[in-house]
Amino acid sequence: VGRIAYVNGRYLPQAQATVSIEDRGYQFGDGVYEVCEVRGGALIDEERHLARLERSLRELKMLAPLAPRALSRVLREVLARNKVRDGYVYAQVTRGVAPRDHAFPARAVRPSLVVTAKAIDPAKGAQQAAKGIKVISLPDIRWKRPDIKTINLLPNVLARQAAKEQGAYEAWLIDADGMVVEGAASNAWIVTPEKIIVTHQVDQSILQGVTRTTLLDLIAAKGYRLEERRFSLDEAKHAEEAFITGATTLVMPVVAIDDTTIGDGKPGALATSLRAQFHNFARATP
Ligand code: PDD
């Protein structure tokens, strides 16, 4: 069976699932999105993803296409129709269809909603985590509101492509002070030689990752030492461990940053342990 997508009220084979060429998402990148992990048929931390979606919409003065309950049902229906038990569900909302004009449509238009799902074999992530990943560093050239999860991802696309071309999985974005902001599609973490876990504080320069938030719950529950602060690329290269977090990568150990090996070049013990414990602290809703 082919993949089924939800588009503005209809469930369609993906080849027939289309939006207007005047959709503001297509024209301007005027939209927001969420990626929610699916595990054993359940959504992971759905509530936090839906809350962040509402926040993104609010920050951009966009209307919600559906009430949270109805959206929740659509997510499940897309998963069911695609028989996805492990993988992710993707939801995208744009400001809708209107003749091209940068300013918002004069008359309120209905926001466009697209939902897709994809199966991923959990063994693939586990294999990657057992080896660890490489990251490269690049200047952060994004706009000043990466806290909004917009579909306008050109700097992120370019950064990921550069990483791929250099045999790395992720790019860490560096600010003008040489500080690590976050990954192109993940949050960035280190473990210092004093065994303190460090990640960038929440502000407008990073996306407040749902995986990050849940991992903070785990860290607090276990009493691990934590500092939410900026850290430099140089500090990261001298760290004992490094890792990234994201809805599809979960906790993924980093074993090299640019040409610098982290620790002994193997996934760190703490990162590996955090990954193993993660789902005990995340909320799974069938
Ligand atoms: N990316 N920072 C950025 C810039 C991201 O794009 C993401 C997620 C994260 C981690 O957020 P979360 O833990 O809620 O997934 C941080 C998604 C997965 C993506 O773009 O595919």
PDB file of C-alpha atoms and ligand atoms in Angstrom:
ATOM      1  CA  VAL A   1       0.000   0.000   0.000  1.00  0.00           C
ATOM      2  CA  GLY A   2       1.157   3.523  -0.816  1.00  0.00           C
ATOM      3  CA  ARG A   3       1.397   6.262   1.733  1.00  0.00           C
ATOM      4  CA  ILE A   4      -1.686   8.236   2.732  1.00  0.00           C
ATOM      5  CA  ALA A   5      -1.601  11.917   3.645  1.00  0.00           C
ATOM      6  CA  TYR A   6      -4.191  14.125   5.296  1.00  0.00           C
ATOM      7  CA  VAL A   7      -4.715  17.386   3.408  1.00  0.00           C
ATOM      8  CA  ASN A   8      -7.318  19.890   4.567  1.00  0.00           C
ATOM      9  CA  GLY A   9      -9.946  17.392   5.643  1.00  0.00           C
ATOM     10  CA  ARG A  10      -9.231  14.566   3.224  1.00  0.00           C
ATOM     11  CA  TYR A  11      -7.141  11.389   3.375  1.00  0.00           C
ATOM     12  CA  LEU A  12      -5.467  10.895   0.010  1.00  0.00           C
ATOM     13  CA  PRO A  13      -2.747   8.754  -1.589  1.00  0.00           C
ATOM     14  CA  GLN A  14       0.362  10.943  -1.429  1.00  0.00           C
ATOM     15  CA  ALA A  15       0.567  11.270  -5.217  1.00  0.00           C
ATOM     16  CA  GLN A  16      -2.857  12.931  -5.185  1.00  0.00           C
ATOM     17  CA  ALA A  17      -2.236  14.911  -2.019  1.00  0.00           C
ATOM     18  CA  THR A  18      -1.497  18.427  -3.248  1.00  0.00           C
ATOM     19  CA  VAL A  19      -1.754  22.024  -2.112  1.00  0.00           C
ATOM     20  CA  SER A  20      -2.308  25.169  -4.169  1.00  0.00           C
ATOM     21  CA  ILE A  21       0.652  26.935  -5.795  1.00  0.00           C
ATOM     22  CA  GLU A  22      -0.616  29.994  -3.923  1.00  0.00           C
ATOM     23  CA  ASP A  23      -0.339  28.319  -0.550  1.00  0.00           C
ATOM     24  CA  ARG A  24       1.626  30.733   1.624  1.00  0.00           C
ATOM     25  CA  GLY A  25       3.765  27.855   2.848  1.00  0.00           C
ATOM     26  CA  TYR A  26       4.911  27.258  -0.717  1.00  0.00           C
ATOM     27  CA  GLN A  27       5.205  30.965  -1.549  1.00  0.00           C
ATOM     28  CA  PHE A  28       6.788  32.348   1.618  1.00  0.00           C
ATOM     29  CA  GLY A  29       7.573  29.477   3.961  1.00  0.00           C
ATOM     30  CA  ASP A  30       4.741  31.037   5.976  1.00  0.00           C
ATOM     31  CA  GLY A  31       3.949  28.083   8.187  1.00  0.00           C
ATOM     32  CA  VAL A  32       4.904  25.954  11.157  1.00  0.00           C
ATOM     33  CA  TYR A  33       5.319  22.255  11.836  1.00  0.00           C
ATOM     34  CA  GLU A  34       5.819  19.499  14.373  1.00  0.00           C
ATOM     35  CA  VAL A  35       7.481  16.093  14.232  1.00  0.00           C
ATOM     36  CA  CYS A  36       6.266  13.667  16.880  1.00  0.00           C
ATOM     37  CA  GLU A  37       7.876  10.315  17.544  1.00  0.00           C
ATOM     38  CA  VAL A  38       5.710   7.202  17.280  1.00  0.00           C
ATOM     39  CA  ARG A  39       6.735   4.140  19.242  1.00  0.00           C
ATOM     40  CA  GLY A  40       4.818   0.888  19.562  1.00  0.00           C
ATOM     41  CA  GLY A  41       1.835   2.635  18.004  1.00  0.00           C
ATOM     42  CA  ALA A  42       1.796   5.402  20.632  1.00  0.00           C
ATOM     43  CA  LEU A  43       2.604   9.083  20.225  1.00  0.00           C
ATOM     44  CA  ILE A  44       5.506  10.205  22.392  1.00  0.00           C
ATOM     45  CA  ASP A  45       5.004  13.453  24.305  1.00  0.00           C
ATOM     46  CA  GLU A  46       2.097  14.439  22.076  1.00  0.00           C
ATOM     47  CA  GLU A  47       0.846  17.006  24.571  1.00  0.00           C
ATOM     48  CA  ARG A  48       4.139  18.903  24.531  1.00  0.00           C
ATOM     49  CA  HIS A  49       4.271  18.833  20.734  1.00  0.00           C
ATOM     50  CA  LEU A  50       0.710  20.157  20.441  1.00  0.00           C
ATOM     51  CA  ALA A  51       1.423  22.861  23.020  1.00  0.00           C
ATOM     52  CA  ARG A  52       4.508  23.946  21.075  1.00  0.00           C
ATOM     53  CA  LEU A  53       2.508  23.965  17.824  1.00  0.00           C
ATOM     54  CA  GLU A  54      -0.046  26.274  19.438  1.00  0.00           C
ATOM     55  CA  ARG A  55       2.749  28.531  20.614  1.00  0.00           C
ATOM     56  CA  SER A  56       4.357  28.667  17.155  1.00  0.00           C
ATOM     57  CA  LEU A  57       0.976  29.541  15.631  1.00  0.00           C
ATOM     58  CA  ARG A  58       0.367  32.244  18.219  1.00  0.00           C
ATOM     59  CA  GLU A  59       3.810  33.813  17.709  1.00  0.00           C
ATOM     60  CA  LEU A  60       3.090  34.106  13.973  1.00  0.00           C
ATOM     61  CA  LYS A  61      -0.505  35.288  14.497  1.00  0.00           C
ATOM     62  CA  MET A  62      -1.812  32.248  12.681  1.00  0.00           C
ATOM     63  CA  LEU A  63      -5.070  30.447  13.321  1.00  0.00           C
ATOM     64  CA  ALA A  64      -5.194  26.816  14.396  1.00  0.00           C
ATOM     65  CA  PRO A  65      -6.625  24.635  11.617  1.00  0.00           C
ATOM     66  CA  LEU A  66      -8.293  22.304  14.120  1.00  0.00           C
ATOM     67  CA  ALA A  67      -8.881  22.168  17.854  1.00  0.00           C
ATOM     68  CA  PRO A  68      -6.172  20.108  19.629  1.00  0.00           C
ATOM     69  CA  ARG A  69      -8.534  17.135  20.173  1.00  0.00           C
ATOM     70  CA  ALA A  70      -9.485  16.996  16.496  1.00  0.00           C
ATOM     71  CA  LEU A  71      -5.851  17.345  15.425  1.00  0.00           C
ATOM     72  CA  SER A  72      -4.975  14.538  17.787  1.00  0.00           C
ATOM     73  CA  ARG A  73      -7.527  12.308  16.051  1.00  0.00           C
ATOM     74  CA  VAL A  74      -6.142  13.184  12.609  1.00  0.00           C
ATOM     75  CA  LEU A  75      -2.603  12.277  13.725  1.00  0.00           C
ATOM     76  CA  ARG A  76      -3.840   8.854  14.841  1.00  0.00           C
ATOM     77  CA  GLU A  77      -5.880   8.314  11.709  1.00  0.00           C
ATOM     78  CA  VAL A  78      -2.838   9.037   9.511  1.00  0.00           C
ATOM     79  CA  LEU A  79      -0.773   6.600  11.580  1.00  0.00           C
ATOM     80  CA  ALA A  80      -3.474   3.927  11.291  1.00  0.00           C
ATOM     81  CA  ARG A  81      -3.949   4.380   7.544  1.00  0.00           C
ATOM     82  CA  ASN A  82      -0.197   4.100   7.010  1.00  0.00           C
ATOM     83  CA  LYS A  83       0.159   1.253   9.510  1.00  0.00           C
ATOM     84  CA  VAL A  84       2.970   3.113  11.262  1.00  0.00           C
ATOM     85  CA  ARG A  85       3.858   1.622  14.671  1.00  0.00           C
ATOM     86  CA  ASP A  86       7.396   3.013  14.912  1.00  0.00           C
ATOM     87  CA  GLY A  87       8.513   6.186  13.187  1.00  0.00           C
ATOM     88  CA  TYR A  88       7.070   9.661  13.245  1.00  0.00           C
ATOM     89  CA  VAL A  89       4.052  11.736  12.369  1.00  0.00           C
ATOM     90  CA  TYR A  90       4.550  15.117  10.687  1.00  0.00           C
ATOM     91  CA  ALA A  91       2.035  17.962  10.912  1.00  0.00           C
ATOM     92  CA  GLN A  92       2.354  21.221   9.001  1.00  0.00           C
ATOM     93  CA  VAL A  93       0.160  24.289   9.183  1.00  0.00           C
ATOM     94  CA  THR A  94       0.446  27.234   6.800  1.00  0.00           C
ATOM     95  CA  ARG A  95      -1.354  30.542   6.775  1.00  0.00           C
ATOM     96  CA  GLY A  96      -3.452  29.294   3.849  1.00  0.00           C
ATOM     97  CA  VAL A  97      -4.040  30.104   0.198  1.00  0.00           C
ATOM     98  CA  ALA A  98      -4.235  33.688  -1.054  1.00  0.00           C
ATOM     99  CA  PRO A  99      -2.972  35.788  -3.990  1.00  0.00           C
ATOM    100  CA  ARG A 100       0.719  36.497  -3.475  1.00  0.00           C
ATOM    101  CA  ASP A 101       1.221  39.485  -1.198  1.00  0.00           C
ATOM    102  CA  HIS A 102       3.698  39.546   1.664  1.00  0.00           C
ATOM    103  CA  ALA A 103       1.212  41.027   4.135  1.00  0.00           C
ATOM    104  CA  PHE A 104      -1.358  38.659   5.631  1.00  0.00           C
ATOM    105  CA  PRO A 105      -4.447  37.999   3.471  1.00  0.00           C
ATOM    106  CA  ALA A 106      -6.899  40.877   3.931  1.00  0.00           C
ATOM    107  CA  ARG A 107      -9.785  38.504   4.514  1.00  0.00           C
ATOM    108  CA  ALA A 108      -9.125  35.635   6.918  1.00  0.00           C
ATOM    109  CA  VAL A 109      -8.357  32.453   5.008  1.00  0.00           C
ATOM    110  CA  ARG A 110      -8.476  28.915   6.341  1.00  0.00           C
ATOM    111  CA  PRO A 111      -5.019  27.681   7.371  1.00  0.00           C
ATOM    112  CA  SER A 112      -3.790  24.643   5.437  1.00  0.00           C
ATOM    113  CA  LEU A 113      -3.123  21.459   7.377  1.00  0.00           C
ATOM    114  CA  VAL A 114      -1.078  18.567   6.049  1.00  0.00           C
ATOM    115  CA  VAL A 115      -0.287  15.443   8.074  1.00  0.00           C
ATOM    116  CA  THR A 116       1.977  12.598   6.959  1.00  0.00           C
ATOM    117  CA  ALA A 117       3.556   9.636   8.721  1.00  0.00           C
ATOM    118  CA  LYS A 118       6.653   7.579   8.130  1.00  0.00           C
ATOM    119  CA  ALA A 119       7.772   4.235   9.516  1.00  0.00           C
ATOM    120  CA  ILE A 120      11.359   3.972  10.737  1.00  0.00           C
ATOM    121  CA  ASP A 121      12.951   0.770  12.008  1.00  0.00           C
ATOM    122  CA  PRO A 122      14.031   1.531  15.627  1.00  0.00           C
ATOM    123  CA  ALA A 123      17.020  -0.795  15.087  1.00  0.00           C
ATOM    124  CA  LYS A 124      18.529   1.782  12.715  1.00  0.00           C
ATOM    125  CA  GLY A 125      18.691   4.458  15.411  1.00  0.00           C
ATOM    126  CA  ALA A 126      20.027   1.944  17.906  1.00  0.00           C
ATOM    127  CA  GLN A 127      22.841   0.985  15.519  1.00  0.00           C
ATOM    128  CA  GLN A 128      23.701   4.629  14.928  1.00  0.00           C
ATOM    129  CA  ALA A 129      23.692   5.297  18.684  1.00  0.00           C
ATOM    130  CA  ALA A 130      26.019   2.342  19.298  1.00  0.00           C
ATOM    131  CA  LYS A 131      28.581   3.886  16.938  1.00  0.00           C
ATOM    132  CA  GLY A 132      27.962   7.555  17.654  1.00  0.00           C
ATOM    133  CA  ILE A 133      27.739  10.356  15.119  1.00  0.00           C
ATOM    134  CA  LYS A 134      29.986  13.126  13.851  1.00  0.00           C
ATOM    135  CA  VAL A 135      28.960  16.761  13.810  1.00  0.00           C
ATOM    136  CA  ILE A 136      30.497  19.715  12.036  1.00  0.00           C
ATOM    137  CA  SER A 137      30.347  23.344  13.150  1.00  0.00           C
ATOM    138  CA  LEU A 138      28.989  26.194  11.025  1.00  0.00           C
ATOM    139  CA  PRO A 139      28.030  29.812  11.645  1.00  0.00           C
ATOM    140  CA  ASP A 140      24.384  30.209  12.684  1.00  0.00           C
ATOM    141  CA  ILE A 141      22.914  32.255   9.834  1.00  0.00           C
ATOM    142  CA  ARG A 142      19.255  31.752  10.804  1.00  0.00           C
ATOM    143  CA  TRP A 143      16.814  34.535  11.633  1.00  0.00           C
ATOM    144  CA  LYS A 144      16.542  35.705  15.251  1.00  0.00           C
ATOM    145  CA  ARG A 145      13.476  33.591  16.163  1.00  0.00           C
ATOM    146  CA  PRO A 146      14.520  29.925  15.951  1.00  0.00           C
ATOM    147  CA  ASP A 147      12.243  29.357  18.975  1.00  0.00           C
ATOM    148  CA  ILE A 148       9.361  29.287  16.480  1.00  0.00           C
ATOM    149  CA  LYS A 149       9.185  25.967  14.644  1.00  0.00           C
ATOM    150  CA  THR A 150       8.713  27.419  11.174  1.00  0.00           C
ATOM    151  CA  ILE A 151       8.920  25.498   7.904  1.00  0.00           C
ATOM    152  CA  ASN A 152      11.290  28.222   6.670  1.00  0.00           C
ATOM    153  CA  LEU A 153      14.352  25.999   6.969  1.00  0.00           C
ATOM    154  CA  LEU A 154      16.824  27.098   4.313  1.00  0.00           C
ATOM    155  CA  PRO A 155      19.796  27.684   6.658  1.00  0.00           C
ATOM    156  CA  ASN A 156      19.057  24.326   8.300  1.00  0.00           C
ATOM    157  CA  VAL A 157      18.857  22.613   4.903  1.00  0.00           C
ATOM    158  CA  LEU A 158      22.205  24.080   3.830  1.00  0.00           C
ATOM    159  CA  ALA A 159      23.818  23.132   7.135  1.00  0.00           C
ATOM    160  CA  ARG A 160      22.604  19.526   6.935  1.00  0.00           C
ATOM    161  CA  GLN A 161      23.791  19.246   3.354  1.00  0.00           C
ATOM    162  CA  ALA A 162      27.245  20.538   4.339  1.00  0.00           C
ATOM    163  CA  ALA A 163      27.325  17.993   7.174  1.00  0.00           C
ATOM    164  CA  LYS A 164      26.404  15.179   4.813  1.00  0.00           C
ATOM    165  CA  GLU A 165      29.092  16.221   2.334  1.00  0.00           C
ATOM    166  CA  GLN A 166      31.636  16.013   5.153  1.00  0.00           C
ATOM    167  CA  GLY A 167      30.514  12.596   6.332  1.00  0.00           C
ATOM    168  CA  ALA A 168      28.762  14.014   9.404  1.00  0.00           C
ATOM    169  CA  TYR A 169      25.170  13.580  10.562  1.00  0.00           C
ATOM    170  CA  GLU A 170      24.501  16.987  12.086  1.00  0.00           C
ATOM    171  CA  ALA A 171      25.814  20.565  12.016  1.00  0.00           C
ATOM    172  CA  TRP A 172      26.172  22.548  15.232  1.00  0.00           C
ATOM    173  CA  LEU A 173      25.366  26.192  14.672  1.00  0.00           C
ATOM    174  CA  ILE A 174      27.797  28.667  16.240  1.00  0.00           C
ATOM    175  CA  ASP A 175      26.975  32.265  17.180  1.00  0.00           C
ATOM    176  CA  ALA A 176      29.199  35.338  16.771  1.00  0.00           C
ATOM    177  CA  ASP A 177      30.789  34.699  20.201  1.00  0.00           C
ATOM    178  CA  GLY A 178      31.872  31.170  19.260  1.00  0.00           C
ATOM    179  CA  MET A 179      29.108  29.608  21.346  1.00  0.00           C
ATOM    180  CA  VAL A 180      27.185  26.486  20.294  1.00  0.00           C
ATOM    181  CA  VAL A 181      23.527  27.435  19.788  1.00  0.00           C
ATOM    182  CA  GLU A 182      21.959  24.117  18.727  1.00  0.00           C
ATOM    183  CA  GLY A 183      21.997  21.643  15.861  1.00  0.00           C
ATOM    184  CA  ALA A 184      20.377  22.281  12.473  1.00  0.00           C
ATOM    185  CA  ALA A 185      17.593  19.878  13.509  1.00  0.00           C
ATOM    186  CA  SER A 186      18.412  18.972  17.113  1.00  0.00           C
ATOM    187  CA  ASN A 187      19.474  20.417  20.451  1.00  0.00           C
ATOM    188  CA  ALA A 188      23.154  20.229  21.470  1.00  0.00           C
ATOM    189  CA  TRP A 189      24.543  18.918  24.767  1.00  0.00           C
ATOM    190  CA  ILE A 190      27.906  18.197  26.361  1.00  0.00           C
ATOM    191  CA  VAL A 191      29.111  16.484  29.519  1.00  0.00           C
ATOM    192  CA  THR A 192      32.044  18.334  31.112  1.00  0.00           C
ATOM    193  CA  PRO A 193      35.079  16.569  32.619  1.00  0.00           C
ATOM    194  CA  GLU A 194      33.380  17.301  35.999  1.00  0.00           C
ATOM    195  CA  LYS A 195      30.397  15.235  34.760  1.00  0.00           C
ATOM    196  CA  ILE A 196      28.098  18.219  34.519  1.00  0.00           C
ATOM    197  CA  ILE A 197      25.527  17.984  31.736  1.00  0.00           C
ATOM    198  CA  VAL A 198      25.326  21.283  29.847  1.00  0.00           C
ATOM    199  CA  THR A 199      22.827  22.529  27.269  1.00  0.00           C
ATOM    200  CA  HIS A 200      21.886  25.982  25.980  1.00  0.00           C
ATOM    201  CA  GLN A 201      19.316  27.807  28.105  1.00  0.00           C
ATOM    202  CA  VAL A 202      15.850  28.387  26.645  1.00  0.00           C
ATOM    203  CA  ASP A 203      15.610  31.738  24.872  1.00  0.00           C
ATOM    204  CA  GLN A 204      14.698  32.989  21.409  1.00  0.00           C
ATOM    205  CA  SER A 205      17.881  31.611  19.857  1.00  0.00           C
ATOM    206  CA  ILE A 206      16.998  27.914  20.171  1.00  0.00           C
ATOM    207  CA  LEU A 207      14.026  25.665  19.592  1.00  0.00           C
ATOM    208  CA  GLN A 208      12.794  24.398  22.924  1.00  0.00           C
ATOM    209  CA  GLY A 209      12.996  20.738  21.970  1.00  0.00           C
ATOM    210  CA  VAL A 210      10.382  18.424  23.401  1.00  0.00           C
ATOM    211  CA  THR A 211      13.048  15.734  23.708  1.00  0.00           C
ATOM    212  CA  ARG A 212      15.185  18.295  25.547  1.00  0.00           C
ATOM    213  CA  THR A 213      12.353  19.082  27.983  1.00  0.00           C
ATOM    214  CA  THR A 214      11.664  15.428  28.718  1.00  0.00           C
ATOM    215  CA  LEU A 215      15.363  14.716  29.121  1.00  0.00           C
ATOM    216  CA  LEU A 216      15.532  17.530  31.699  1.00  0.00           C
ATOM    217  CA  ASP A 217      12.773  15.702  33.633  1.00  0.00           C
ATOM    218  CA  LEU A 218      14.890  12.541  33.544  1.00  0.00           C
ATOM    219  CA  ILE A 219      18.030  14.410  34.605  1.00  0.00           C
ATOM    220  CA  ALA A 220      16.204  16.046  37.528  1.00  0.00           C
ATOM    221  CA  ALA A 221      14.633  12.753  38.627  1.00  0.00           C
ATOM    222  CA  LYS A 222      18.020  11.016  38.597  1.00  0.00           C
ATOM    223  CA  GLY A 223      19.798  13.896  40.289  1.00  0.00           C
ATOM    224  CA  TYR A 224      22.436  14.275  37.580  1.00  0.00           C
ATOM    225  CA  ARG A 225      24.262  17.600  37.664  1.00  0.00           C
ATOM    226  CA  LEU A 226      22.979  20.040  35.053  1.00  0.00           C
ATOM    227  CA  GLU A 227      23.728  23.540  33.842  1.00  0.00           C
ATOM    228  CA  GLU A 228      21.504  25.340  31.352  1.00  0.00           C
ATOM    229  CA  ARG A 229      23.950  27.799  29.850  1.00  0.00           C
ATOM    230  CA  ARG A 230      25.795  28.547  26.660  1.00  0.00           C
ATOM    231  CA  PHE A 231      28.982  26.605  25.960  1.00  0.00           C
ATOM    232  CA  SER A 232      31.667  27.414  23.429  1.00  0.00           C
ATOM    233  CA  LEU A 233      32.729  25.235  20.532  1.00  0.00           C
ATOM    234  CA  ASP A 234      36.117  25.035  22.232  1.00  0.00           C
ATOM    235  CA  GLU A 235      34.575  23.794  25.492  1.00  0.00           C
ATOM    236  CA  ALA A 236      32.607  21.214  23.494  1.00  0.00           C
ATOM    237  CA  LYS A 237      35.758  19.923  21.810  1.00  0.00           C
ATOM    238  CA  HIS A 238      37.307  19.364  25.249  1.00  0.00           C
ATOM    239  CA  ALA A 239      34.161  17.794  26.716  1.00  0.00           C
ATOM    240  CA  GLU A 240      34.051  14.285  28.092  1.00  0.00           C
ATOM    241  CA  GLU A 241      30.914  13.495  26.109  1.00  0.00           C
ATOM    242  CA  ALA A 242      28.615  15.186  23.644  1.00  0.00           C
ATOM    243  CA  PHE A 243      25.193  14.305  22.284  1.00  0.00           C
ATOM    244  CA  ILE A 244      22.172  15.669  20.455  1.00  0.00           C
ATOM    245  CA  THR A 245      18.446  15.314  21.096  1.00  0.00           C
ATOM    246  CA  GLY A 246      15.464  15.342  18.764  1.00  0.00           C
ATOM    247  CA  ALA A 247      12.137  13.586  18.304  1.00  0.00           C
ATOM    248  CA  THR A 248      13.478  11.141  15.742  1.00  0.00           C
ATOM    249  CA  THR A 249      17.108  10.896  16.891  1.00  0.00           C
ATOM    250  CA  LEU A 250      16.211  10.700  20.630  1.00  0.00           C
ATOM    251  CA  VAL A 251      19.489  10.941  22.577  1.00  0.00           C
ATOM    252  CA  MET A 252      22.269  10.432  20.021  1.00  0.00           C
ATOM    253  CA  PRO A 253      25.912  10.322  21.161  1.00  0.00           C
ATOM    254  CA  VAL A 254      28.404  12.552  19.327  1.00  0.00           C
ATOM    255  CA  VAL A 255      31.914  11.093  18.965  1.00  0.00           C
ATOM    256  CA  ALA A 256      33.552  13.808  16.868  1.00  0.00           C
ATOM    257  CA  ILE A 257      33.134  17.547  16.395  1.00  0.00           C
ATOM    258  CA  ASP A 258      34.836  18.767  13.204  1.00  0.00           C
ATOM    259  CA  ASP A 259      38.187  16.951  13.322  1.00  0.00           C
ATOM    260  CA  THR A 260      38.248  16.595  17.096  1.00  0.00           C
ATOM    261  CA  THR A 261      37.504  13.259  18.708  1.00  0.00           C
ATOM    262  CA  ILE A 262      35.305  13.490  21.799  1.00  0.00           C
ATOM    263  CA  GLY A 263      36.368  11.394  24.790  1.00  0.00           C
ATOM    264  CA  ASP A 264      37.773   8.105  23.551  1.00  0.00           C
ATOM    265  CA  GLY A 265      35.845   8.340  20.280  1.00  0.00           C
ATOM    266  CA  LYS A 266      33.126   6.007  21.516  1.00  0.00           C
ATOM    267  CA  PRO A 267      29.603   6.961  22.649  1.00  0.00           C
ATOM    268  CA  GLY A 268      29.731   8.322  26.183  1.00  0.00           C
ATOM    269  CA  ALA A 269      28.444   6.288  29.128  1.00  0.00           C
ATOM    270  CA  LEU A 270      26.099   9.002  30.332  1.00  0.00           C
ATOM    271  CA  ALA A 271      24.641   9.717  26.881  1.00  0.00           C
ATOM    272  CA  THR A 272      24.115   6.005  26.341  1.00  0.00           C
ATOM    273  CA  SER A 273      22.415   5.662  29.705  1.00  0.00           C
ATOM    274  CA  LEU A 274      20.182   8.691  29.089  1.00  0.00           C
ATOM    275  CA  ARG A 275      19.128   7.202  25.761  1.00  0.00           C
ATOM    276  CA  ALA A 276      18.288   3.867  27.399  1.00  0.00           C
ATOM    277  CA  GLN A 277      16.169   5.562  30.086  1.00  0.00           C
ATOM    278  CA  PHE A 278      14.497   8.146  27.881  1.00  0.00           C
ATOM    279  CA  HIS A 279      11.192   6.407  27.226  1.00  0.00           C
ATOM    280  CA  ASN A 280      10.669   5.737  30.935  1.00  0.00           C
ATOM    281  CA  PHE A 281      10.231   9.495  31.306  1.00  0.00           C
ATOM    282  CA  ALA A 282       8.421  10.346  28.076  1.00  0.00           C
ATOM    283  CA  ARG A 283       4.627  10.140  27.929  1.00  0.00           C
ATOM    284  CA  ALA A 284       3.277   7.596  25.462  1.00  0.00           C
ATOM    285  CA  THR A 285      -0.360   7.997  24.436  1.00  0.00           C
ATOM    286  CA  PRO A 286      -1.922   5.323  22.211  1.00  0.00           C
TER     287      PRO A 286
HETATM  288  N1  PDD B   1      13.719  18.907  14.426  1.00  0.00           N
HETATM  289  N2  PDD B   1      16.292  22.278  17.225  1.00  0.00           N
HETATM  290  C1  PDD B   1      15.903  22.324  15.937  1.00  0.00           C
HETATM  291  C2  PDD B   1      16.388  23.444  15.077  1.00  0.00           C
HETATM  292  C3  PDD B   1      15.037  21.330  15.424  1.00  0.00           C
HETATM  293  O1  PDD B   1      14.635  21.385  14.146  1.00  0.00           O
HETATM  294  C4  PDD B   1      14.612  20.275  16.276  1.00  0.00           C
HETATM  295  C5  PDD B   1      13.667  19.199  15.795  1.00  0.00           C
HETATM  296  C6  PDD B   1      15.063  20.266  17.608  1.00  0.00           C
HETATM  297  C7  PDD B   1      14.642  19.203  18.584  1.00  0.00           C
HETATM  298  O2  PDD B   1      13.282  19.335  18.944  1.00  0.00           O
HETATM  299  P1  PDD B   1      12.415  18.061  19.375  1.00  0.00           P
HETATM  300  O3  PDD B   1      13.150  17.404  20.482  1.00  0.00           O
HETATM  301  O4  PDD B   1      11.125  18.633  19.795  1.00  0.00           O
HETATM  302  O5  PDD B   1      12.314  17.180  18.158  1.00  0.00           O
HETATM  303  C8  PDD B   1      15.881  21.290  18.044  1.00  0.00           C
HETATM  304  C9  PDD B   1      12.745  18.018  13.851  1.00  0.00           C
HETATM  305  C10 PDD B   1      12.794  16.636  14.382  1.00  0.00           C
HETATM  306  C11 PDD B   1      12.828  18.100  12.338  1.00  0.00           C
HETATM  307  O6  PDD B   1      12.984  19.208  11.856  1.00  0.00           O
HETATM  308  O7  PDD B   1      12.703  17.088  11.654  1.00  0.00           O
END
